[in-house]
Short mmCIF file of C-alpha atoms in Angstrom, two decimals:
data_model
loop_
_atom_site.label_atom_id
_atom_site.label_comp_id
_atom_site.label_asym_id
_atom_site.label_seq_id
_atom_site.Cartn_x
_atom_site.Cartn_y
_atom_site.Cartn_z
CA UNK A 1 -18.30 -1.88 -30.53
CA UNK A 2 -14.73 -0.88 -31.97
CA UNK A 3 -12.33 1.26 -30.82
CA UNK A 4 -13.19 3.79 -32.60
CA UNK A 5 -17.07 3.72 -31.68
CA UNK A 6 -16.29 3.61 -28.05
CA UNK A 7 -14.07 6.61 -27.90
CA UNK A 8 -16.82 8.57 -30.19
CA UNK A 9 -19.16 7.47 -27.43
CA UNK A 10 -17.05 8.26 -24.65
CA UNK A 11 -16.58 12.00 -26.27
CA UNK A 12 -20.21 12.15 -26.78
CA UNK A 13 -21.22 11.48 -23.88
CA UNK A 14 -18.64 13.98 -21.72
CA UNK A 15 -19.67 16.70 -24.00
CA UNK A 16 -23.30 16.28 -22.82
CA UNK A 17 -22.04 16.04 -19.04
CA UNK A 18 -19.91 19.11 -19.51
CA UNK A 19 -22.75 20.81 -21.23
CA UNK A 20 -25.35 20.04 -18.33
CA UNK A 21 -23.20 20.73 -15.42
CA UNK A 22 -22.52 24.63 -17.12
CA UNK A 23 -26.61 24.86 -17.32
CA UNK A 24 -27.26 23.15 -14.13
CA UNK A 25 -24.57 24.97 -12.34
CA UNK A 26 -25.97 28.44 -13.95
CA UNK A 27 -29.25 27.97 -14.25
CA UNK A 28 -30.19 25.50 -11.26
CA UNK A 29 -31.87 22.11 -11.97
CA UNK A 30 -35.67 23.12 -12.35
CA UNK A 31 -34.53 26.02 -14.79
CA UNK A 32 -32.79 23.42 -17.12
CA UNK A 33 -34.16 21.48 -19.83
CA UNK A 34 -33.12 18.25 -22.10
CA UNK A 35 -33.11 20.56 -25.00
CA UNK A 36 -31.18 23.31 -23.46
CA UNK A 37 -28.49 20.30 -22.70
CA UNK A 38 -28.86 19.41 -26.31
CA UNK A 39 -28.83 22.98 -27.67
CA UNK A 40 -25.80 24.04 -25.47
CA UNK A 41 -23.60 20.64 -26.52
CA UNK A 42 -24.17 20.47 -30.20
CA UNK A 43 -26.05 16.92 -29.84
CA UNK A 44 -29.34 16.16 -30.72
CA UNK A 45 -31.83 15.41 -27.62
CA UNK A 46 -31.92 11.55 -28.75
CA UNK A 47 -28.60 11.74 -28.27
CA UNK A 48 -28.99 12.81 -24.54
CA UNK A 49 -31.83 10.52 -24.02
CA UNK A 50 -29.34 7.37 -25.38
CA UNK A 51 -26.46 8.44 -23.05
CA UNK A 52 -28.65 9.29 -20.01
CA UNK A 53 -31.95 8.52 -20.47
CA UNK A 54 -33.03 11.13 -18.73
CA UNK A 55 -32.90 14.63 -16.89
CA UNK A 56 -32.22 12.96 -13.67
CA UNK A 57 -29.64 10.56 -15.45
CA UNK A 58 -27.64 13.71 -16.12
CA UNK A 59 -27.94 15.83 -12.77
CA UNK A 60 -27.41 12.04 -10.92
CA UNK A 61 -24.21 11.73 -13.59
CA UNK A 62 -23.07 14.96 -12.56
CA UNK A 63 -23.22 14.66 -8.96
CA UNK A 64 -21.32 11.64 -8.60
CA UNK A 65 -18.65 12.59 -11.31
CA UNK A 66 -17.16 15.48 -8.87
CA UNK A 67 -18.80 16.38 -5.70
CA UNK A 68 -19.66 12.87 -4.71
CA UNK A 69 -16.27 11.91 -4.86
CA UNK A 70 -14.20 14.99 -3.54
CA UNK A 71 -13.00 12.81 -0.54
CA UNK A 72 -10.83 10.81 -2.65
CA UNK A 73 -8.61 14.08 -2.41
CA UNK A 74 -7.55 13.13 1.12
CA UNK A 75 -5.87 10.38 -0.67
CA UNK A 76 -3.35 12.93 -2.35
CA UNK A 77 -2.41 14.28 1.61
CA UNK A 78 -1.18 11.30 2.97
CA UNK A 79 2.27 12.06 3.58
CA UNK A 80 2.96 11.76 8.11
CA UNK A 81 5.69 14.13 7.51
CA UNK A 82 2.67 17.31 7.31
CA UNK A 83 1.32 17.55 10.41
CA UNK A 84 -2.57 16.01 10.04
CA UNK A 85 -4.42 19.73 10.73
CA UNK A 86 -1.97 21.29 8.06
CA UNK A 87 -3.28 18.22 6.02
CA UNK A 88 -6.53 19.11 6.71
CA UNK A 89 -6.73 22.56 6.26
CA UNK A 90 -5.07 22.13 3.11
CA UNK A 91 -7.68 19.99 1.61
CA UNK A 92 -10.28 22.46 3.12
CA UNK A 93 -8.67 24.86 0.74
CA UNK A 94 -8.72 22.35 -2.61
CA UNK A 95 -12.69 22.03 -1.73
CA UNK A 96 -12.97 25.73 -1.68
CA UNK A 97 -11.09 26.20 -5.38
CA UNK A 98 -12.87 23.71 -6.68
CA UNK A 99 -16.31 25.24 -5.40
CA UNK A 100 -15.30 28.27 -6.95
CA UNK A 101 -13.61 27.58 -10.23
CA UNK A 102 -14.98 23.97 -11.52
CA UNK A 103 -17.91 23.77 -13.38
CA UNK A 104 -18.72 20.20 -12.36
CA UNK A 105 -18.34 20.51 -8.96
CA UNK A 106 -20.33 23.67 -8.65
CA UNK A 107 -22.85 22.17 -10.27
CA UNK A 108 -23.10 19.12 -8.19
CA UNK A 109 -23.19 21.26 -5.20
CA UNK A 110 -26.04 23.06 -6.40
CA UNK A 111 -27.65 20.05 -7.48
CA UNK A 112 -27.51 18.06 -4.37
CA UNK A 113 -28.71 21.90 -2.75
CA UNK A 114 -31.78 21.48 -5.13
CA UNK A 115 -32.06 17.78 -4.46
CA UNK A 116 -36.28 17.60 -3.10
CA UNK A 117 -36.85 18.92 -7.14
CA UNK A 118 -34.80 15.85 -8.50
CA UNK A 119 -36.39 12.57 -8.82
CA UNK A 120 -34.00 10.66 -8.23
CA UNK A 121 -31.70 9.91 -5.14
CA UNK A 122 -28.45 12.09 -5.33
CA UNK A 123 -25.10 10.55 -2.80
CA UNK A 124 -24.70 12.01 0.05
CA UNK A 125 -20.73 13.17 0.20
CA UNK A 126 -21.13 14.27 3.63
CA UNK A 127 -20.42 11.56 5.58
CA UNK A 128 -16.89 10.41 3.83
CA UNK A 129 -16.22 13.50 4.13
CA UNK A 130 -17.05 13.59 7.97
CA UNK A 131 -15.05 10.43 7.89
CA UNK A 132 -11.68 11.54 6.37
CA UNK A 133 -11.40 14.65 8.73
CA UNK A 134 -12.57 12.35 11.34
CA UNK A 135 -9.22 10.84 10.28
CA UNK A 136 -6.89 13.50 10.42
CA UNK A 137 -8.35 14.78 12.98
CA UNK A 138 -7.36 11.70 15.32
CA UNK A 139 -4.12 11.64 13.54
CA UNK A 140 -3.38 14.64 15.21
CA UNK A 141 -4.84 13.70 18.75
CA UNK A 142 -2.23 10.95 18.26
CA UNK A 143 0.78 13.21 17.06
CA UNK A 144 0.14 15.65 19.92
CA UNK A 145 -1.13 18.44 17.71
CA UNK A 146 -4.55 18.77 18.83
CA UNK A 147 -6.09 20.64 21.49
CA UNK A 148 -7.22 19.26 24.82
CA UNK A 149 -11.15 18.24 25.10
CA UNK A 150 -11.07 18.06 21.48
CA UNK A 151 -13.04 15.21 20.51
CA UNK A 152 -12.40 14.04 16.66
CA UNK A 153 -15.83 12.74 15.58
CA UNK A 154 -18.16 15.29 16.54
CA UNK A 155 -15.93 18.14 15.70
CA UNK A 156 -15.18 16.43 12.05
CA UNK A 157 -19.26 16.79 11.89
CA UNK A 158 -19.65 19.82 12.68
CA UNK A 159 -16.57 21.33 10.49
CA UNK A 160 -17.39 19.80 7.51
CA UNK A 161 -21.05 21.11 7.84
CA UNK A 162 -19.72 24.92 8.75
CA UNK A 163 -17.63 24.52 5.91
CA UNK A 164 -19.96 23.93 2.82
CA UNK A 165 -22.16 26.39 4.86
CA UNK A 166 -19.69 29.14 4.93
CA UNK A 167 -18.80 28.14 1.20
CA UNK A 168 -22.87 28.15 0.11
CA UNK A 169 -23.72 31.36 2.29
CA UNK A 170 -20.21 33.07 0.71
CA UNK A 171 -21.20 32.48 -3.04
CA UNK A 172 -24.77 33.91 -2.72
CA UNK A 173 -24.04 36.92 -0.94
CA UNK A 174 -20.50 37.86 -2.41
CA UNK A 175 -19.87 35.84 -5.52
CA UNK A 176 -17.61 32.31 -5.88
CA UNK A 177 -14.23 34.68 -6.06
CA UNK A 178 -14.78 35.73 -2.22
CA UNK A 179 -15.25 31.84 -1.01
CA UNK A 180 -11.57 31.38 -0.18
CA UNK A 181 -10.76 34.72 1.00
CA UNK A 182 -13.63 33.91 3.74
CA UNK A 183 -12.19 30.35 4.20
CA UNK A 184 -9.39 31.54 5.00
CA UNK A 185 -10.93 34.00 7.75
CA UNK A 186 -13.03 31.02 9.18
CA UNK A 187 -9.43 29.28 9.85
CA UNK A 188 -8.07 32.12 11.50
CA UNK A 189 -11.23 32.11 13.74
CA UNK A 190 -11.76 27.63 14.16
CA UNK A 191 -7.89 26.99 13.94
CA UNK A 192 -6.56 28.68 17.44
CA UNK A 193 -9.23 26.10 19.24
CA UNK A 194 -8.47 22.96 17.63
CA UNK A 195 -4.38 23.46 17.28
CA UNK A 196 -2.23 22.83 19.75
CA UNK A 197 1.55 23.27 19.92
CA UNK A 198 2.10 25.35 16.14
CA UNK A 199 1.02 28.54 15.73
CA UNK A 200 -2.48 28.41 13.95
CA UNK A 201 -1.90 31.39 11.37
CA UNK A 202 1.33 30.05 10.15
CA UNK A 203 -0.25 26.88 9.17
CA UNK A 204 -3.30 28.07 7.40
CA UNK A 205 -0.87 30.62 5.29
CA UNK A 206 1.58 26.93 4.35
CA UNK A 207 -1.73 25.74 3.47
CA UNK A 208 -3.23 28.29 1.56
CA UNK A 209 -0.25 28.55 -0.33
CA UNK A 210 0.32 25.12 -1.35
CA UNK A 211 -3.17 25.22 -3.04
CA UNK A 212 -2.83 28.87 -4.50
CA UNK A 213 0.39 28.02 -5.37
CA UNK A 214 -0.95 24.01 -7.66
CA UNK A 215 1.37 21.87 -4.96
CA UNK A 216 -0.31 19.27 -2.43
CA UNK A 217 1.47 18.63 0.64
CA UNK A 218 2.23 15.17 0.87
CA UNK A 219 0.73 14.16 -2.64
CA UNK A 220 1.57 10.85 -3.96
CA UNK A 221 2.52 9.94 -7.16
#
């Protein structure tokens, strides 16, 4: 296949991603068809069926393309001079945008919500994620920032789950646009026990504002 063939194919076949995830993401997994896909992309279904073979081929494409891979973001707050809960917070609040303003990642999220419907096996993000603020969180045992009897593992778990809860439980009862004002309460509430030595509000406002703001603390080039 030439050049040119590849990158038609390569188009092609982002259009029909981009076109599922907006269905999926509006419309839920069960409420979505092949045809809608095809309707809503300009392609015919053969099309769909040739890039993806099949329903599940798309929601399983979509899934992995952005919410099975969101912990590769701690990658871009790596820098020792933030302090590792500022670094974690932060990338608390790039989960929450994301949740709330891209199309792919919402719908992966409410794909993998809607997994038992899907035949096929979706990833499971949890668990890197559990691992990177497993990370940070030991980073900051080690730098002296956190708090006595804090134990990185098991807090990592449960954080990461009371997260996407709060972020899931936010967008059906007050709409996407409230999830980071909430995140942003849940920090003011979680912060004060895991912090030790800064003052917790200070930190979730650098943090906040280096998301709201398009920067990333310690991001690499």
């Amino acid at each position: 296949m030439d050049s040119t063939l590849q990158e038609r194919a390569r188009v092609t076949r982002r259009s029909l991603l981009e076109a599922a995830a907006r269905l999926f993401a509006e419309q839920g997994y069960a409420g979505t068809s092949v045809n809608d896909v095809s309707a809503a992309s300009g392609r015919t279904s053969g099309s769909v069926y040739f890039h993806y073979a099949s329903k599940e081929g798309l929601a399983l494409a979509v899934v992995r393309d952005r919410f099975a891979t969101w912990p590769s973001l701690a990658a871009r707050y790596a820098n020792p001079a933030t302090p590792p809960l500022e670094r974690l917070v932060t990338l608390s609040y790039e989960a929450a945008r994301a949740l709330a303003e891209d199309t792919l990642t919402r719908a992966g999220a409410r794909l993998w919500a809607e997994r038992d419907t899907i035949d096929a096996p979706l990833p499971d993000p949890f668990a890197l994620w559990t691992t990177a603020a497993t990370r940070l969180l030991a980073q900051a045992r080690a730098s002296g920032h956190l708090a006595y009897r804090v134990r990185p593992a098991p807090t990592a778990c449960i954080l990461v789950r009371s997260f996407f809860g709060l972020c899931t439980l936010t967008e059906a009862l007050e709409g996407p646009q409230r999830i980071t004002h909430r995140l942003t309460d849940w920090w003011h509430l979680t912060l004060p026990c895991l912090q030790r030595g800064a003052d917790p509000a200070e930190t979730v406002r650098r943090a906040r504002a280096e998301v709201m703001n398009g920067a990333a603390p310690g991001a690499t080039a």
